[in-house]
Coordinates of C-alpha atoms and ligand atoms in Angstrom, one line a residue:
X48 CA 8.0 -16.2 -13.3
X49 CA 10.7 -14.1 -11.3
X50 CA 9.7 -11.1 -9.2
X51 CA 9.2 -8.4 -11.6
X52 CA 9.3 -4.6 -11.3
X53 CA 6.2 -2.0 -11.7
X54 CA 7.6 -0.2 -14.6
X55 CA 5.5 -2.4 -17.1
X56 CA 2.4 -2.8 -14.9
X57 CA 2.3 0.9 -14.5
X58 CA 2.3 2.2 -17.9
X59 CA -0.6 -0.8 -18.4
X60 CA -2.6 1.0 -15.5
X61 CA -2.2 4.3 -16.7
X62 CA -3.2 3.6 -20.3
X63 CA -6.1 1.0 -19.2
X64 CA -7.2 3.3 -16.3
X65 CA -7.1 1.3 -13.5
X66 CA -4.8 0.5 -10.8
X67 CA -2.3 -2.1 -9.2
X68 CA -3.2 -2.9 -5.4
X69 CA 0.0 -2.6 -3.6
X70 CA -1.4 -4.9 -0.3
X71 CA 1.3 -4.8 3.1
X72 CA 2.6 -8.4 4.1
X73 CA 3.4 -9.8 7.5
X74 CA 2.7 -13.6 7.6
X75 CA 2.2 -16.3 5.9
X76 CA -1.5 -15.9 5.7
X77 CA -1.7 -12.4 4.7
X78 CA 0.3 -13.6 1.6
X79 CA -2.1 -16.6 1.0
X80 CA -5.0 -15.0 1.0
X81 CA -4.1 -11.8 -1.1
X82 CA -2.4 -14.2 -3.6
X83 CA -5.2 -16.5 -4.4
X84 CA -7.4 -14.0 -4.4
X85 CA -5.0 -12.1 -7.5
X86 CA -4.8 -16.0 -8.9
X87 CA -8.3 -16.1 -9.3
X88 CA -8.7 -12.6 -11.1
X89 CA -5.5 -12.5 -12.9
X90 CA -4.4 -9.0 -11.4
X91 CA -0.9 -8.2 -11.3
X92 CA 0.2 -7.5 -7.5
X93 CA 2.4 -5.7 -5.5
X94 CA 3.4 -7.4 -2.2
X95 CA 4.6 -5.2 -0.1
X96 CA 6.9 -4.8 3.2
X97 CA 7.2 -2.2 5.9
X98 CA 10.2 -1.8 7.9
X99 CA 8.1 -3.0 10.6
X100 CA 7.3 -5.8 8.5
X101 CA 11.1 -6.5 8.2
X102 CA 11.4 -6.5 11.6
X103 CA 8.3 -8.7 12.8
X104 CA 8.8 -11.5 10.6
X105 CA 12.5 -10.8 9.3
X106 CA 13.4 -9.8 5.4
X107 CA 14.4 -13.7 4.6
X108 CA 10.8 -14.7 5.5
X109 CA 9.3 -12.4 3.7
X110 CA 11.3 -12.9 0.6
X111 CA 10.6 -16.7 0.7
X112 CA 7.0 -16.8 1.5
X113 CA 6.8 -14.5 -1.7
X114 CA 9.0 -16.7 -3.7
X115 CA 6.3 -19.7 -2.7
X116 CA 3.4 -17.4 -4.0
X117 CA 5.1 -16.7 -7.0
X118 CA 5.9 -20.4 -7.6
X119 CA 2.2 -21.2 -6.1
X120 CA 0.4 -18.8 -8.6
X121 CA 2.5 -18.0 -11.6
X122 CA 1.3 -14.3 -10.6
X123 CA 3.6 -11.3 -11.5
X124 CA 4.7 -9.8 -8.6
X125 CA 6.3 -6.6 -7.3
X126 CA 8.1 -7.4 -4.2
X127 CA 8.6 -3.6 -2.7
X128 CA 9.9 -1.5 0.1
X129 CA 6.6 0.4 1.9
X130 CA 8.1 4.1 3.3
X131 CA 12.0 3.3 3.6
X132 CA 13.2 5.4 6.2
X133 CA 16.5 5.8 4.6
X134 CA 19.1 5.1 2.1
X135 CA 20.4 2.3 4.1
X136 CA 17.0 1.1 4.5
X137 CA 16.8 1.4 0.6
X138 CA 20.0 -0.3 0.2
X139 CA 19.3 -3.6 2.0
X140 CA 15.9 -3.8 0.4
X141 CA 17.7 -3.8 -3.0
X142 CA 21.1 -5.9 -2.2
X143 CA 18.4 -8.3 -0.6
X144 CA 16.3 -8.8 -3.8
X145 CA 13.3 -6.3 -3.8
X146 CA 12.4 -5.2 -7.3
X147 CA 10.9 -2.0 -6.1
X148 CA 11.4 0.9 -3.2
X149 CA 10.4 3.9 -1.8
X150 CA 12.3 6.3 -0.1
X151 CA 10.0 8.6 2.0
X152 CA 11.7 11.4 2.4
X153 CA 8.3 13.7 2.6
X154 CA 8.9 14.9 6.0
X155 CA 12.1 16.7 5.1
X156 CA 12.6 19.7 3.5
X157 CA 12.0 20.0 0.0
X158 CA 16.3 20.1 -1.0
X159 CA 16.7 17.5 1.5
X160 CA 14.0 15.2 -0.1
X161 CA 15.6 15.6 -3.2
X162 CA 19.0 14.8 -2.2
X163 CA 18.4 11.5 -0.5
X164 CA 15.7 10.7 -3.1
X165 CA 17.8 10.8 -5.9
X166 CA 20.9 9.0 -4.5
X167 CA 18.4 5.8 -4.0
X168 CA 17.6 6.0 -7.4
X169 CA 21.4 6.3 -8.5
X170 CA 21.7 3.4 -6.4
X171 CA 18.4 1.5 -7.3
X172 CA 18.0 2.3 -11.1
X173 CA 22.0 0.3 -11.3
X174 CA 20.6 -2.5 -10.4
X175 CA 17.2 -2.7 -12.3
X176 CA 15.3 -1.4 -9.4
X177 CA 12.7 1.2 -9.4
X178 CA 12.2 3.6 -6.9
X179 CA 8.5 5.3 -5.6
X180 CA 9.0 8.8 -4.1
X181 CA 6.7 10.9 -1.5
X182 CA 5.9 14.8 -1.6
X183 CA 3.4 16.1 0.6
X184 CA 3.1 14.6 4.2
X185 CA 0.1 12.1 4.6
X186 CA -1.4 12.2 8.6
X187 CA -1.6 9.4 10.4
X188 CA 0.9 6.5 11.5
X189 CA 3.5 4.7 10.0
X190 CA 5.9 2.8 12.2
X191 CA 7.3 5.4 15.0
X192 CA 6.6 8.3 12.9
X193 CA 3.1 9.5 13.8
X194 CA 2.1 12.8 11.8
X195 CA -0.7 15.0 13.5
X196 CA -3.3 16.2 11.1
X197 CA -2.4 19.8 11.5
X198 CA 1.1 18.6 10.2
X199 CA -0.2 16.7 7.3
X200 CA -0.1 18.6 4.3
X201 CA -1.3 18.7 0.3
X202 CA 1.0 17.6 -2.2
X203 CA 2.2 21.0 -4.3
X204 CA 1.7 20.8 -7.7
X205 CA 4.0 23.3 -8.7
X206 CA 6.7 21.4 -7.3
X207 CA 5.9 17.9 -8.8
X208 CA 8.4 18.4 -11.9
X209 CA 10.9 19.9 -10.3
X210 CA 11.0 16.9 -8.0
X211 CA 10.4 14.2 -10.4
X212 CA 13.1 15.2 -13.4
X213 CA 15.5 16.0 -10.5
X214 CA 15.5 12.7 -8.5
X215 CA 14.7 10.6 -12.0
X216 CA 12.1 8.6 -9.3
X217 CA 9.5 5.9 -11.4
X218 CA 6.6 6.9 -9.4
X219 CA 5.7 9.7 -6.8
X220 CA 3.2 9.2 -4.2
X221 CA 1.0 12.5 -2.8
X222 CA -1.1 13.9 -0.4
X223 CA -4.8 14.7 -1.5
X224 CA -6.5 13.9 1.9
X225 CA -5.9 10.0 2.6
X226 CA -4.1 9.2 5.5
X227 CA -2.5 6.1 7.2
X228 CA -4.6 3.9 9.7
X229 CA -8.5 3.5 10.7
X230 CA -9.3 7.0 11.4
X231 CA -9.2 9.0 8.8
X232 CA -11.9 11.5 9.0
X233 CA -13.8 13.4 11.4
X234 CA -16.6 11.5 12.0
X235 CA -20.0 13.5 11.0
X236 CA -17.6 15.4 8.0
X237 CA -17.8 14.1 4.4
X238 CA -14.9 12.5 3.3
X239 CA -13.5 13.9 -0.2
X240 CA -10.3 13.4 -1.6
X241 CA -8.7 16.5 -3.4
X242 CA -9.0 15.6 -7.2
X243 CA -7.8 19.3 -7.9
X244 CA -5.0 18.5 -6.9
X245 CA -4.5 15.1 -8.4
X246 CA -5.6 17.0 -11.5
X247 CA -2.8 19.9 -11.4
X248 CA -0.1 17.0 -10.8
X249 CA -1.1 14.8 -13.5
X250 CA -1.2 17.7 -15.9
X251 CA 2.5 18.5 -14.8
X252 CA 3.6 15.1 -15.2
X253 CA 2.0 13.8 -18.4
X254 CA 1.8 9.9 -18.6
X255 CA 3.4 9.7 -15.4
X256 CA 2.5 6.8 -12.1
X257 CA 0.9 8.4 -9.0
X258 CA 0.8 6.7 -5.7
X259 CA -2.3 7.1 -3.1
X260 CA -1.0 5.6 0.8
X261 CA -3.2 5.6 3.1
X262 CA -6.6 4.1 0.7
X263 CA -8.2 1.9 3.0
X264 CA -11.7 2.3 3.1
X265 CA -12.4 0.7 6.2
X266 CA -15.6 -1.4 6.0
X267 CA -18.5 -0.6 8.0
X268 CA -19.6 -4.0 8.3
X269 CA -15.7 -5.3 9.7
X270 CA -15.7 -2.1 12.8
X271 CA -19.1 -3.3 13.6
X272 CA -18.3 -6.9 13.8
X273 CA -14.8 -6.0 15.8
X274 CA -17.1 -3.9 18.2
X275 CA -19.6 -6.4 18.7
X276 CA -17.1 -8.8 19.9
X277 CA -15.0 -7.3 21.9
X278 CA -13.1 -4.7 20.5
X279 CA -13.6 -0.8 21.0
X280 CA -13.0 1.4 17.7
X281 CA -15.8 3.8 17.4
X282 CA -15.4 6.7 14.8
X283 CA -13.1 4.7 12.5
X284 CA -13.7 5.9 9.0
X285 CA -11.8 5.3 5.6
X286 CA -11.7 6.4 2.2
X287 CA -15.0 6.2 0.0
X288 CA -14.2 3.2 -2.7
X289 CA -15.8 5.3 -5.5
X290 CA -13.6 7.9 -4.8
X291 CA -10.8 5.4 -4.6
X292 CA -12.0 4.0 -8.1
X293 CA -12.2 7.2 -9.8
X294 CA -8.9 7.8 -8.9
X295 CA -7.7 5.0 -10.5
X296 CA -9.3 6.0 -13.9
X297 CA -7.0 8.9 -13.7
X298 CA -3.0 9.1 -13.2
X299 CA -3.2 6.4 -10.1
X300 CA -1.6 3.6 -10.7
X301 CA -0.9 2.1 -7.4
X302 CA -3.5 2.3 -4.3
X303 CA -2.0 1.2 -0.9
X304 CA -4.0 -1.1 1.6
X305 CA -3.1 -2.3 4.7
X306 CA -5.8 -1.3 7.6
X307 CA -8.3 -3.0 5.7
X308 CA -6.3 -6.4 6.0
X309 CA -6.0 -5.5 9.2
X310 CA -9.5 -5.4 10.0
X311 CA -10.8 -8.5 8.0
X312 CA -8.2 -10.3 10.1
X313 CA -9.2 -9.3 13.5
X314 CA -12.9 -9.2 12.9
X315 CA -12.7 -12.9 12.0
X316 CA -10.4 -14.2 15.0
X317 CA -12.4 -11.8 17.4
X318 CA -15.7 -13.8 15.8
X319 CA -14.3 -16.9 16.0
X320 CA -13.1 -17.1 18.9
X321 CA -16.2 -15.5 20.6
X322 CA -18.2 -18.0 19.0
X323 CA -15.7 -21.2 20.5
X324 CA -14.3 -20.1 23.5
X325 CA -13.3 -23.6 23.8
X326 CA -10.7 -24.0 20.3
X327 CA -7.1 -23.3 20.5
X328 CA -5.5 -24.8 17.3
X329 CA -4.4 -21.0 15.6
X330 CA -5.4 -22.8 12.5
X331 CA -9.1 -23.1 13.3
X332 CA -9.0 -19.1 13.3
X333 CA -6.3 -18.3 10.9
X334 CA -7.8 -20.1 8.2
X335 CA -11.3 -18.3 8.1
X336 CA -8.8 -15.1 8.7
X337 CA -7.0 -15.9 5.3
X338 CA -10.6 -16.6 3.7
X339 CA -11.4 -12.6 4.9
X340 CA -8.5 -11.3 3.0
X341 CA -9.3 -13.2 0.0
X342 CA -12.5 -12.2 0.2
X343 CA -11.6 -8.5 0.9
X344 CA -8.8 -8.5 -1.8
X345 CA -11.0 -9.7 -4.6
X346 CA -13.3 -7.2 -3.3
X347 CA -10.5 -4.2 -3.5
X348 CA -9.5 -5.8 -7.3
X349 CA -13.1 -5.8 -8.5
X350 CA -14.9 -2.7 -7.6
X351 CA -11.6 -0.3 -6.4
X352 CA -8.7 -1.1 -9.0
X353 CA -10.4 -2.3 -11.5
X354 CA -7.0 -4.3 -11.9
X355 CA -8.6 -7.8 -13.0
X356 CA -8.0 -9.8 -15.5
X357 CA -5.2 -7.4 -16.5
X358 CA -2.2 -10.0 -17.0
Ligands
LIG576 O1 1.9 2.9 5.9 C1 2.0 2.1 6.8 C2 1.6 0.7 6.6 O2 0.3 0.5 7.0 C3 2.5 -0.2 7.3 O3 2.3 -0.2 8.7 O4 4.6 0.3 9.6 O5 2.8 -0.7 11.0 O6 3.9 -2.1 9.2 P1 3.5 -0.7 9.7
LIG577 P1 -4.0 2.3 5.1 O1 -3.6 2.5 6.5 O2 -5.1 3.2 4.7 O3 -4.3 0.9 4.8 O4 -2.7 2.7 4.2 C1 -1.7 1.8 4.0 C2 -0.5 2.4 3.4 O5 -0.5 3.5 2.9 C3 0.8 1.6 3.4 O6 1.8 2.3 2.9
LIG578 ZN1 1.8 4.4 3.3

């Protein structure tokens, strides 16, 4: 089984409402333990890498620790390009064998986002590569960009087809309140997504793939555990996973997660190796790590995409 794109799994998702967890990569284990944990459930997957990624464990790595879970799992997988900076960015992705991008352009003007938008897709679409757009601006952090939440803003409906049928992107990602990161609401205020919103897009863009960034929901259980030994990350809040799941009954068809890894990893090393102060061997803590993002990931497939037993 080759590295496929989204286009298929997408128009599954949207008829079958559910969605595809698009989970970010960085190491070997992160790709281990989000793997078998698809294996297991027969969800389709989408692996994907950040341009920090790219430049923490370099774009060959990454390519061939996807090939192994491919050839370890039989799984079909979406290998794809998390916020490309660029078309350069873009470019490299696709001359260097990812079957899916996005160009985040969000922060630019509207014509701007547009312009640079659709030349990936010229450029993508070529070579059988599909191309995930952004409109509205998400707060929170990704890479060196940092957006304040008085810069964030919601996604426009009146603008979606415009955007869409002018750039000819496969799948458009937008702002209804998630954001990027651990703290992603005030804490003491109720955290609700804008399903207006979502609602005015999807009925602007019939049958069309919507993208939620920034849908961890960031487990109680994991910040209380990272506190408890050691760490300091009071206030962290996520997204609510029935709001998450209802989302993916309607027009989302991809959900991304990556602070949740993050905290399943670092809760587990920060209990290990509170609890044996006297082990070294990184695989005494890595491997209960990888068991937390199995165990997370079959969690996020289950009861937040829905996306099992889909192949
Ligand atoms: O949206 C951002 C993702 O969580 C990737 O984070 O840029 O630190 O790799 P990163
Ligand atoms: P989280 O920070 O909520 O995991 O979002 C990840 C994301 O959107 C990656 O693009
Ligand atoms: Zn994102």
């Amino acid at each position: 089984m080759p590295l496929v794109t989204s286009k298929e799994m997408f128009a599954k998702a949207y008829n079958g409402g559910y969605a595809i967890g698009a989970f970010n990569v960085n190491n070997m284990e992160i790709v281990q333990g989000i793997t078998e944990a698809a294996k297991e459930l027969e969800a389709p997957l989408i692996l994907q890498v950040s341009k920090g990624a790219r430049a923490y464990a370099n774009h060959t790595y990454l390519i061939k620790l996807v090939e192994a879970a491919i050839i370890e799992t039989g799984l079909p997988i979406v290998l794809h390009l998390d916020h490309g900076d660029s078309f350069e960015t873009c470019k490299s992705c696709i001359d260097g064998g990812f079957t899916s991008v996005m160009i985040d352009a969000s922060s630019k003007p509207f014509e701007e986002n547009i312009e640079i938008t659709r030349k990936v897709v010229e450029y993508a679409h070529d070579r059988g590569v599909v191309v995930e757009a952004e409109l509205g601006t998400l707060a929170g952090i990704e890479d060196e960009v940092k957006v304040s939440a008085e810069d964030s803003s919601y996604t426009r409906p009146e603008e979606v087809e415009e955007f869409v049928s002018r750039t000819g992107c496969d799948s458009l990602a937008i702002a209804i309140g998630t954001s990027h990161g651990a703290y992603k609401f005030k804490p003491g205020t109720k955290p609700q997504l804008r399903f207006d919103v979502l609602e005015e897009v999807s009925k602007r863009l019939p049958g069309f793939p919507i993208v939620l960034h920034g849908s961890s929901s960031v487990p109680q259980d994991l910040v209380e555990k990272i506190n408890k030994f050691g760490g300091a990350m009071p206030g962290a809040i996520g997204v609510p996973e029935d709001q998450l799941r209802h989302a993916a009954s309607l027009s989302v068809c991809k959900i991304n997660i990556d602070s949740d890894l993050r905290l399943a990893m670092t809760a587990t090393i920060r209990e290990f190796l509170a609890l044996h102060p006297d082990k070294f061997d990184p695989r005494e803590y890595l491997k209960p790590a990888r068991a937390a993002i199995k165990e997370l990931v079959a969690h996020k497939i289950v009861n937040v995409l829905g996306c099992d037993h889909k192949i």
